[in-house]
XYZ file of C-alpha atoms in Angstrom:
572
model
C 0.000 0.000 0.000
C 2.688 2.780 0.682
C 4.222 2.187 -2.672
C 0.443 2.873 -4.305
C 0.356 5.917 -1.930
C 3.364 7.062 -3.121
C 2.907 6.980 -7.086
C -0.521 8.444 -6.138
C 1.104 11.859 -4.376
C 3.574 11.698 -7.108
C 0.843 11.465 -9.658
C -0.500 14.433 -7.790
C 2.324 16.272 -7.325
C 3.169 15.945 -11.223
C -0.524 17.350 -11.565
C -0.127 20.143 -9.378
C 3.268 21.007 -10.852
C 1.777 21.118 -14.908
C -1.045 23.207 -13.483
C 1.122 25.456 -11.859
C 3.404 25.714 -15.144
C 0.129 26.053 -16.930
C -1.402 29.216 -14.764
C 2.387 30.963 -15.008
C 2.197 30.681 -18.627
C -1.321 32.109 -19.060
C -0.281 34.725 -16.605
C 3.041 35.877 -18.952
C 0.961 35.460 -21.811
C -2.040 37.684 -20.489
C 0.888 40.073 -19.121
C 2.518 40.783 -22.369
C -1.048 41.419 -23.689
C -2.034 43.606 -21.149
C -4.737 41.267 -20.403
C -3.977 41.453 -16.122
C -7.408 42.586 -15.458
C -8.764 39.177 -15.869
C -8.869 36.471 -13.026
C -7.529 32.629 -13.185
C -11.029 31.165 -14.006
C -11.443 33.673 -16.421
C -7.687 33.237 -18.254
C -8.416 29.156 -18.051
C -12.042 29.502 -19.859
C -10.512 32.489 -22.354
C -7.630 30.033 -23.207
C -10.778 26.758 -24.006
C -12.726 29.097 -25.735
C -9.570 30.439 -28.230
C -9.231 27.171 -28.975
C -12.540 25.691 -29.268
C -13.852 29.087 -31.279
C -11.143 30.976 -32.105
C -7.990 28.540 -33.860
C -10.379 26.575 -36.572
C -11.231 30.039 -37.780
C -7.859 31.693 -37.889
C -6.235 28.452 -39.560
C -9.115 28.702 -41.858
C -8.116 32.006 -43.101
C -4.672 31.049 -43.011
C -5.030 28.503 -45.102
C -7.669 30.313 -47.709
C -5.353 33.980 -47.963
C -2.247 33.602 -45.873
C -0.175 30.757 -48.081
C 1.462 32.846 -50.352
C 3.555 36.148 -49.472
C 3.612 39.360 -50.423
C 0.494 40.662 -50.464
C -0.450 40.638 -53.924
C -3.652 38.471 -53.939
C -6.540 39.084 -51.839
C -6.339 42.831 -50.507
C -8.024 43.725 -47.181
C -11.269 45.449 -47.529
C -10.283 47.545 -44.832
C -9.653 50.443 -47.481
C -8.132 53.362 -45.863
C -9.635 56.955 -47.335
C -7.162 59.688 -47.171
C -9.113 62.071 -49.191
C -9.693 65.134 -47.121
C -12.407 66.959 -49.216
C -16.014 65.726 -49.965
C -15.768 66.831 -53.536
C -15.598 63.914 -56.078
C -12.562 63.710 -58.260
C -12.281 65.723 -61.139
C -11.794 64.130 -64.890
C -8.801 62.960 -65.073
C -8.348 62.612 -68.913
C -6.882 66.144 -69.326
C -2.715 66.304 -69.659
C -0.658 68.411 -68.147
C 0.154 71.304 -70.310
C 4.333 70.671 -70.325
C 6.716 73.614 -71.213
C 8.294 74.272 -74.312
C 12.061 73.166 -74.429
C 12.835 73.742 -77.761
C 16.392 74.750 -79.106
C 17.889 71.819 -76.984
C 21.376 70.598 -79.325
C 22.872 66.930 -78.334
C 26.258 67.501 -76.079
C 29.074 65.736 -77.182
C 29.932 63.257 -74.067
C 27.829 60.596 -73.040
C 28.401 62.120 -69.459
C 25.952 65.447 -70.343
C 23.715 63.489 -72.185
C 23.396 61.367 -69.073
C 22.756 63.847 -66.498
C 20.293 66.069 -68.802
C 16.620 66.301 -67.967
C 13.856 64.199 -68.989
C 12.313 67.024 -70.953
C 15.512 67.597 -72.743
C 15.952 63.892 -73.622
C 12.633 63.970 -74.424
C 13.604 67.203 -76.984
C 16.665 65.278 -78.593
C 14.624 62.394 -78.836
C 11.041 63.739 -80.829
C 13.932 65.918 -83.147
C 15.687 62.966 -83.743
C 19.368 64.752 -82.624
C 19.265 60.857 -80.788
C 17.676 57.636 -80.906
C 16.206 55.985 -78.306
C 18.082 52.567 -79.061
C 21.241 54.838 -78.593
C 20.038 56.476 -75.064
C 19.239 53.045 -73.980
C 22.559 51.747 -74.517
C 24.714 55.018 -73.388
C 22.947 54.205 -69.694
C 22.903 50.722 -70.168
C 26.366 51.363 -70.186
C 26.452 53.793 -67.004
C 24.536 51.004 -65.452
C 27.624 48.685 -65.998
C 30.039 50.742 -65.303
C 29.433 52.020 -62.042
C 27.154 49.370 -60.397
C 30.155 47.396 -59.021
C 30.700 50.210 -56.856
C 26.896 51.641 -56.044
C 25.325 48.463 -55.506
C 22.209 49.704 -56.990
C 21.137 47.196 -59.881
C 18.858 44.061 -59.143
C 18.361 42.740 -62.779
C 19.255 44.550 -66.039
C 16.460 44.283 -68.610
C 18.792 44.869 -71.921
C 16.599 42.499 -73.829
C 13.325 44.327 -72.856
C 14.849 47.323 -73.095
C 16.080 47.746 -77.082
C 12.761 45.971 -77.764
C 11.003 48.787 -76.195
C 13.696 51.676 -77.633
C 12.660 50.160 -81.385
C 9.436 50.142 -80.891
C 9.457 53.426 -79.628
C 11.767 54.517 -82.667
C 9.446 52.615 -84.889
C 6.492 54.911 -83.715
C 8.525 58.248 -84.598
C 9.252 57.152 -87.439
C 5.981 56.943 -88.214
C 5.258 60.135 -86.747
C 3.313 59.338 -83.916
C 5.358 60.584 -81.130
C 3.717 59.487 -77.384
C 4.984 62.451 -74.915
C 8.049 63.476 -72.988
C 8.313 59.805 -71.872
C 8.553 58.660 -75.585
C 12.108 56.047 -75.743
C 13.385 57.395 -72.191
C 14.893 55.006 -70.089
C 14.133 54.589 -66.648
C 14.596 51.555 -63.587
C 11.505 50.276 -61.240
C 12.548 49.405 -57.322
C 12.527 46.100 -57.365
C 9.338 45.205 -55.738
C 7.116 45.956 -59.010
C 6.601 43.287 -61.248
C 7.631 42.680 -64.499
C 6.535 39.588 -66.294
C 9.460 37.166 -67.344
C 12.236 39.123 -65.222
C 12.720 38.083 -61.883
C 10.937 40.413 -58.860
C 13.196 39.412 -56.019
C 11.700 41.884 -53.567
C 15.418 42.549 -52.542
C 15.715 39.255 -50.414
C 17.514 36.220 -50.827
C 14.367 34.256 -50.268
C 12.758 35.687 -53.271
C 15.768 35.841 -55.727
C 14.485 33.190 -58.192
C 10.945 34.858 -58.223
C 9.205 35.196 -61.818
C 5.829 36.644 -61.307
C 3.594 36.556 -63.902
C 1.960 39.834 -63.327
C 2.518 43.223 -65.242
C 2.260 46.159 -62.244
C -0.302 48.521 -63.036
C 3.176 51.519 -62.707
C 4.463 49.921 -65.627
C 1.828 49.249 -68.028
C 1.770 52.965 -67.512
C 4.612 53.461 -68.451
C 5.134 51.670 -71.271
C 1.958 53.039 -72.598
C 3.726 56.391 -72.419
C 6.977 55.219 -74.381
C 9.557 54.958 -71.451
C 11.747 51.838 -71.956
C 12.473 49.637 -68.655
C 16.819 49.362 -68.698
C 16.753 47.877 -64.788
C 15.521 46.399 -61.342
C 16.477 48.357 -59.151
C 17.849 47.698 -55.328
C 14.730 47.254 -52.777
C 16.095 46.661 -49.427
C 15.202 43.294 -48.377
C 11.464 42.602 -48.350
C 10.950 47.104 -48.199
C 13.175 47.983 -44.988
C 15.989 50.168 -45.605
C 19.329 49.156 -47.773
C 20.960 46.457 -47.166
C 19.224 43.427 -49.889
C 20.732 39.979 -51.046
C 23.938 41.668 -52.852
C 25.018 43.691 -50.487
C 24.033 47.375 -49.309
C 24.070 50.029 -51.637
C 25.825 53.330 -51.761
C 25.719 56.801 -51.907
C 27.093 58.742 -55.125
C 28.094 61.461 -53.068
C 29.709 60.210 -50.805
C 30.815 56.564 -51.749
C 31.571 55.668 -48.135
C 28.358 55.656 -46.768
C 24.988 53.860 -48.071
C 22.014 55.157 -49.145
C 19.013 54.441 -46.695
C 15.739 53.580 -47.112
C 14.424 50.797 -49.265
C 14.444 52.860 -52.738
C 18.331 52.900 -52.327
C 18.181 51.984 -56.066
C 15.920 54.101 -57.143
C 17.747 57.454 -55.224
C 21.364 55.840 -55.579
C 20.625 55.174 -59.776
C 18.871 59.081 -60.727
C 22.086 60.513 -58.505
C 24.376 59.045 -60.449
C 23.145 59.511 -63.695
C 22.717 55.674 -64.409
C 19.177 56.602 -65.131
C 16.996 59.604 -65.552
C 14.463 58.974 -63.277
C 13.182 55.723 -61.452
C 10.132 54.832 -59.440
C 10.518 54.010 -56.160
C 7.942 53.244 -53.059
C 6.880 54.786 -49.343
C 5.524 53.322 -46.673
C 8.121 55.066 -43.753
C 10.370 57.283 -45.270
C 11.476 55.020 -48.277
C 11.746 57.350 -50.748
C 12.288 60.701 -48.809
C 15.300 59.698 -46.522
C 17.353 57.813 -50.056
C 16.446 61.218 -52.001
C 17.613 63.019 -49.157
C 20.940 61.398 -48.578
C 21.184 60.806 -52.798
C 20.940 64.652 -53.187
C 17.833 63.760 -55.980
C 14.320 65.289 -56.189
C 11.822 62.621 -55.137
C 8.253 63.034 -54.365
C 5.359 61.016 -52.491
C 2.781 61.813 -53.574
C -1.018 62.072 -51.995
C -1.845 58.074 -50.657
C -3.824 56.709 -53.300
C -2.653 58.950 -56.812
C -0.205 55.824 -58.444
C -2.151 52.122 -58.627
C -0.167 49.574 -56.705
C -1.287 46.048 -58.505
C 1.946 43.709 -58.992
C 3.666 45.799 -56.178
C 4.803 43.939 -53.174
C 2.439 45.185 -50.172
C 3.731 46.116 -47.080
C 0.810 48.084 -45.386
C -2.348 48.593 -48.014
C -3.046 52.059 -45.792
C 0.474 53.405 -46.467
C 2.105 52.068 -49.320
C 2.937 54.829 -52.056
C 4.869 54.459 -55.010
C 6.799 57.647 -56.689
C 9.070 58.881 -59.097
C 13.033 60.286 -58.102
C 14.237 62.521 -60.424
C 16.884 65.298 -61.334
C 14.257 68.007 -60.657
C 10.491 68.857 -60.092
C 9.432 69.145 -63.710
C 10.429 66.147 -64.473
C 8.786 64.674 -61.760
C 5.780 66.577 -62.525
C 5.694 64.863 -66.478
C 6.566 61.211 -64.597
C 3.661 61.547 -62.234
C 1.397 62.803 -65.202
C 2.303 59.425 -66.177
C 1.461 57.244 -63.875
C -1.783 58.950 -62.166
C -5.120 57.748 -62.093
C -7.462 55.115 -60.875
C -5.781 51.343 -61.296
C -9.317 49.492 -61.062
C -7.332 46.493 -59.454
C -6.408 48.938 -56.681
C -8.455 49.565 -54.281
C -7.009 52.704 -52.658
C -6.639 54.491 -55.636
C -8.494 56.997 -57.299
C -8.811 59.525 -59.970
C -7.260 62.747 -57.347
C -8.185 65.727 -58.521
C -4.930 67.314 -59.208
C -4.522 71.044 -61.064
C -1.556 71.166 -63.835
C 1.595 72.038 -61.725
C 2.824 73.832 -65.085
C -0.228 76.466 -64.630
C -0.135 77.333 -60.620
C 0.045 81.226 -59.977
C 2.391 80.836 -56.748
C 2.077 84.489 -56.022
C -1.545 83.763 -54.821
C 0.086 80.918 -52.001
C 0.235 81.554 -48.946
C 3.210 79.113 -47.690
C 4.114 78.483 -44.086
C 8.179 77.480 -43.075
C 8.931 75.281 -40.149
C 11.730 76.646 -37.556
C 13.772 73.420 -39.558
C 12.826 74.519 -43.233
C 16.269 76.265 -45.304
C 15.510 79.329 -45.201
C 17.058 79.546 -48.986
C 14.068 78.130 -50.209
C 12.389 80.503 -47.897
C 14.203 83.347 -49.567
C 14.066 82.353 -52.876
C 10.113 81.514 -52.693
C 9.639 85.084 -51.019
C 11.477 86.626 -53.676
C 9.039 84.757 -56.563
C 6.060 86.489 -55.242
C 4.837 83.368 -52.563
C 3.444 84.825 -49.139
C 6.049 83.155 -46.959
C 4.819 82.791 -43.116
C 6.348 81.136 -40.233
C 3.986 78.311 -39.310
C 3.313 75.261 -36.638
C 1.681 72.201 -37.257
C -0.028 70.759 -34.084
C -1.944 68.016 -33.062
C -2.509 66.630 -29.928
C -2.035 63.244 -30.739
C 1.278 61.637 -28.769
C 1.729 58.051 -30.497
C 1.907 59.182 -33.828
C 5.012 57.284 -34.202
C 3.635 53.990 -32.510
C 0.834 54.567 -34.503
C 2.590 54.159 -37.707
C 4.659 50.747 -36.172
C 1.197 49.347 -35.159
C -0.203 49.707 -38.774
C 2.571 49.022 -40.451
C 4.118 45.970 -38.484
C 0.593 44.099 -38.859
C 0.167 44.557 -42.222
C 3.637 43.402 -43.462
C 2.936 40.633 -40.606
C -0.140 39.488 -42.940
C 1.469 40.223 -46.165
C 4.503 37.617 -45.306
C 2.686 35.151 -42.267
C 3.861 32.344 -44.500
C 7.105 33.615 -44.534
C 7.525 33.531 -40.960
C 5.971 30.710 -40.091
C 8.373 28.444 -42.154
C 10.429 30.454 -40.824
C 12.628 31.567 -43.499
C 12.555 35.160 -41.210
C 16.076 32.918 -39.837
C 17.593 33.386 -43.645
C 16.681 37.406 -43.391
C 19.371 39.789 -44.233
C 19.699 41.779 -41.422
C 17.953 40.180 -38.170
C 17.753 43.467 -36.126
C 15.003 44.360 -38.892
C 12.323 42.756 -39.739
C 12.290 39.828 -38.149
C 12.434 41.382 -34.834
C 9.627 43.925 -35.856
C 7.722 40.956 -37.176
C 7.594 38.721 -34.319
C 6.808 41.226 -32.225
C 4.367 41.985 -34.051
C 2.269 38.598 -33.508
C 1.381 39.888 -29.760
C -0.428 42.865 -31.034
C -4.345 42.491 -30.223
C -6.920 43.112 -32.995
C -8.583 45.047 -30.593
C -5.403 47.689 -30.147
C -4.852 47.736 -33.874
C -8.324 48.876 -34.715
C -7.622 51.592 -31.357
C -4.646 52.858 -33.433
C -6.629 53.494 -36.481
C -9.042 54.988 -34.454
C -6.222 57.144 -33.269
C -5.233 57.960 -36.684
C -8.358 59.289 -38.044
C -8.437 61.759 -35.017
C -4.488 62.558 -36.237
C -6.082 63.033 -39.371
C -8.863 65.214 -38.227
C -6.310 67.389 -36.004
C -3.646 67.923 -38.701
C -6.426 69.090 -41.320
C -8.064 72.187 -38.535
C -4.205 72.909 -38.587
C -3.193 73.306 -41.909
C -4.119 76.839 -42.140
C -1.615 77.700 -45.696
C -1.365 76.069 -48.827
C 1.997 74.164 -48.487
C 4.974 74.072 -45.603
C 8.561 74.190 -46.150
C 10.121 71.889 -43.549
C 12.707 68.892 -43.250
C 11.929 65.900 -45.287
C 13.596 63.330 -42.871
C 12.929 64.310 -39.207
C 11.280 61.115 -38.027
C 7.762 62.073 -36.680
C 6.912 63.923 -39.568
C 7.697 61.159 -41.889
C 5.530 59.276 -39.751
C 2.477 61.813 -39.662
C 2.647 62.352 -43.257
C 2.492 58.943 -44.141
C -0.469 58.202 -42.104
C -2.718 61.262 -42.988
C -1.269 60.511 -46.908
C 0.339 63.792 -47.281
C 2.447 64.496 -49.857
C 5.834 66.152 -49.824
C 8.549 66.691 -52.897
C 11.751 66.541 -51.614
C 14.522 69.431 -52.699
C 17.925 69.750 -53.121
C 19.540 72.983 -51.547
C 23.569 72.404 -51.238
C 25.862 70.681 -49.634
C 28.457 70.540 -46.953
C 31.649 68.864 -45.922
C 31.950 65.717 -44.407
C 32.167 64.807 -41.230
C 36.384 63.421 -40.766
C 36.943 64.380 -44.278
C 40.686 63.078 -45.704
C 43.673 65.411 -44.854
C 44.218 65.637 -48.224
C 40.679 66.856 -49.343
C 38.121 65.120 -50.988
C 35.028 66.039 -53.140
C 32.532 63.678 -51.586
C 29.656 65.700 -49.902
C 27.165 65.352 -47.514
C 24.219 66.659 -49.436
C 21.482 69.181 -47.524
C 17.626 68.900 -48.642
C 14.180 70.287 -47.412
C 10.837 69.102 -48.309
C 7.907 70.471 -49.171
C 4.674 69.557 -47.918
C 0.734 70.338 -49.598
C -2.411 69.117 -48.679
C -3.641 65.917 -49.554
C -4.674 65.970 -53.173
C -2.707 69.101 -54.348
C 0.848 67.459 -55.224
C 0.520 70.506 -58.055
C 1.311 72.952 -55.006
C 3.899 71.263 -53.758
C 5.708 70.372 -57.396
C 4.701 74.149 -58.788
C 6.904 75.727 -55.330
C 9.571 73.458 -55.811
C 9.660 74.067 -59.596
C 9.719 77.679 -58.979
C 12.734 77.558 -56.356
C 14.909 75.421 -58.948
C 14.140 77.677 -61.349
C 16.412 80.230 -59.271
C 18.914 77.423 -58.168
C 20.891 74.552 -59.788
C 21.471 72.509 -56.608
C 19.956 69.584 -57.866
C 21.863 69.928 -61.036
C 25.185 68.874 -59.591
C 27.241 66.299 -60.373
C 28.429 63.353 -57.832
C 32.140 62.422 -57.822
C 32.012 58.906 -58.958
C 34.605 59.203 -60.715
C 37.361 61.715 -59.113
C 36.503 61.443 -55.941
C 40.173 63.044 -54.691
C 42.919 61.977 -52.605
C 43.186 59.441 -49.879
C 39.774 58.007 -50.823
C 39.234 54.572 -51.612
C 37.460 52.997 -54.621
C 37.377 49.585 -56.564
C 39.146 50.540 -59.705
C 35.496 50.691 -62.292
C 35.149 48.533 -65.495
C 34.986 49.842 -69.156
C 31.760 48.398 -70.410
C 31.284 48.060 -73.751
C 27.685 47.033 -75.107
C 27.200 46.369 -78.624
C 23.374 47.749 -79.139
C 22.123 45.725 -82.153
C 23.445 42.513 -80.657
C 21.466 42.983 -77.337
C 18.022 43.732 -79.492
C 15.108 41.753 -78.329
């Protein structure tokens, strides 16, 4: 009998001791959820109920949306509407009316061909001083050459590309000429798909991926004439720089990289290997690369440029926009690619006026205490009622707002991807694996508080914006943050440069380059292009050159290739 007793306490005790394990875990698990308020009974009949109710459910989902990653099938009906004014859009059909560059003569070097404007290429092109097969392959061959340095190229499309320059040389021949676009070359962040060329979303999981899909950004596109010449660098899966090949650089100052996940995109239009890209936004992806790059980038209102056959991080944030030398030509790229992508279902016809047209000297423009006060100056001198200004809002979490959204989405956009855990092959772990796991313990409950939270951001930052547009900086963190979440656009502006910090004894020409960004309300991008079109006008800041290739004494650089490319024997 005392040997019965025994393996009956012990059979007890081992009870006792799995219940005890049991309640600690519900209480750490309630604990991280900020669930304390709830007693033991309650935890243990929560816990029967999740999986009695709740489980066959979520695996049901799972297993009918959540198998393949990337976001690219089955969008969330959860649409977020960052249109601020009541009025339905206006007809979009109408053109911009695009200045007059005539009297534009073909430079001798391949260098100031490269680093002219896409209206000017656009001039040498419809007067036939240049071909479009022959612009492909001059920065075809930029591409080459200084990509082993940069880092900046994905994929180069040379096959695609003289198929499109003939076609588009074909046309003009025939005298049907398209637009400014017509046989310009240009690269797409690789995150936009491009049927028959891989889409590797910048991650070593992905780097085989075909996808069958033609994004929405570049049937545009190519319905304007442009010619694809290369996949650009996306940072791994959207976050920041670093991606499968490396990290990528900046072209003005070669020892440091470019930030933000449209490091190609910025990294590319800086250095001339293209002249202009598109790149994406969903946290400061295309202002902080422009910014660093020393290009003019702008993202634009939430909703203007159709996202089908783009790689979805957050469906409420996700922008995609073009980085260029300067505002007009970012002005004739977003004429572009505008409008309502029926596939889309954030976007919309927005009822933008023709930046070309805007009086400026009937703005009234506020400046931030961080704004350069150059483009304060200048824009004063133009005619534009300059005023110092505040933004406020009351709201505190603007920033955790932003991480909430954001960190779910991307969580449901790649829930495959971490539960087979390939998150273990990721690039950089500190990113977003961390972000994503974390991620998981965020209640459905709190994420629908946050958007609640937003709307009253929202609500607050419209009763504020008391002026047209604001001159401010383009990178500081919480305004990235509360632009991107009320959909704001800004166009961010070159405006000089300064030395480096620990610059060579010996000198060097690598800069640190100085922007500010202008902000307009939602759905008038043609303020915000039309101000910075009217400072560059009086400036040639974003003109400059990078020193890729004399960067000056004491500084270090892989000796670059001579790349020769034969154009008719690269013709799809």
């Amino acid at each position: 009998m005392p040997q019965e007793s025994e393996k009956f306490e012990s059979k007890n005790s081992a009870k006792c001791s799995e219940r005890i394990h049991r309640t600690s875990l519900l209480d750490s698990a309630f604990e991280l959820l900020d669930l304390t308020f709830f007693n033991q009974t309650e935890m243990v009949e929560i816990e029967m109920g999740v999986k009695e109710f709740n489980q066959p459910i979520v695996t049901a989902n799972r297993k009918l949306v959540a198998s393949e990653n990337g976001g690219l099938h089955n969008p969330s009906y959860l649409v977020f509407n960052g249109h601020w004014s009541s009025e339905p859009a206006q007809d979009m059909r109408k053109k911009f009316s695009y200045p007059s560059v005539s009297g534009v003569r073909r430079p001798e070097s391949e260098e100031d061909i490269a680093f002219m404007s896409v209206l000017e290429l656009g001039q040498l092109i419809k007067t036939k001083q240049i071909s479009s097969e022959e612009l492909t392959g001059i920065f075809l061959r930029r591409l080459k050459r200084y990509n082993p340095v940069i880092e900046a190229v994905i994929t180069y499309t040379e096959e695609l590309a003289y198929k499109q320059a003939k076609e588009a040389d074909d046309l003009l021949a025939k005298g049907v000429y398209l637009g400014p676009l017509h046989g310009i070359p240009y690269g797409l962040k690789d995150i936009i798909a491009v049927p028959h060329y891989t889409t590797t979303w910048g991650s070593r999981t992905f780097k085989d991926q075909v996808l069958n899909i033609e994004a929405w950004v570049y049937k545009r596109l190519k319905s304007a004439g442009a010619v694809l010449v290369a996949k650009l660098v996306s940072g791994s899966l959207a976050y920041d720089d670093i991606w499968f090949g490396g990290q990528t650089r900046n072209p003005w100052n070669i020892e440091e990289y470019s930030t933000g996940s449209s490091a190609g995109p910025a990294a590319c239009t800086s250095a001339g290997m293209v002249p202009f890209a598109i790149g994406s936004e969903t946290a400061g992806s295309i202002t902080f690369p422009a910014a660093r790059c020393g290009v003019t980038a702008l993202r634009p209102t939430f909703g203007t440029v159709g996202r089908t056959g783009v790689m979805s991080i957050s469906e409420s944030l996700d922008k995609l926009g073009p980085f260029c030398r300067g505002a007009a030509d970012c002005t004739v790229v977003l004429d572009a690619i505008r409008g309502q992508d029926p596939d889309d279902l954030s976007s919309r016809n927005t009822s933008l006026d023709d930046p070309f047209s805007v009086d400026i000297t009937k703005l009234t423009v506020g400046y931030l205490d961080d704004a350069e006060m150059e483009v304060v100056s200048v824009l004063r001198s133009k005619g534009v009622n300059m005023v110092p200004f505040e933004l406020n809002y009351t709201v505190e979490s603007v920033q955790g707002i932003l991480n909430f959204t954001m960190d779910v989405d991307m969580l449901a956009h790649f829930d495959e991807w971490q539960r087979s855990r390939q998150d273990n092959d990721y690039e950089a772990q500190d990113q977003w694996p961390v972000e994503l796991r974390r991620a998981r313990l965020i209640p459905a409950v709190d994420y629908v508080q946050a958007q609640r939270a937003r709307g009253k951001l929202i609500r607050e930052v419209k009763e504020s914006f008391k002026v047209d547009a604001f001159v401010g900086n383009a990178t500081d963190w919480e305004r990235v943050c509360m632009g991107n979440l009320v959909g704001m656009p800004v166009i961010v502006v070159p405006t000089g440069f300064k030395n480096i910090s620990n610059p060579p004894s010996s000198g060097t020409r690598r800069r640190t380059t100085i922007t500010t960004g202008i902000y307009s309300l939602p759905e008038h991008d043609h303020i915000a292009l039309a101000l910075a079109m009217a400072y560059q006008s009086a400036t040639d800041h974003h003109i400059q050159r990078p020193p890729i290739d004399d960067l000056g004494p004491n500084d270090s650089i892989p000796n670059l290739p001579t790349v020769t490319i034969p154009p008719r024997q690269l013709r799809g």
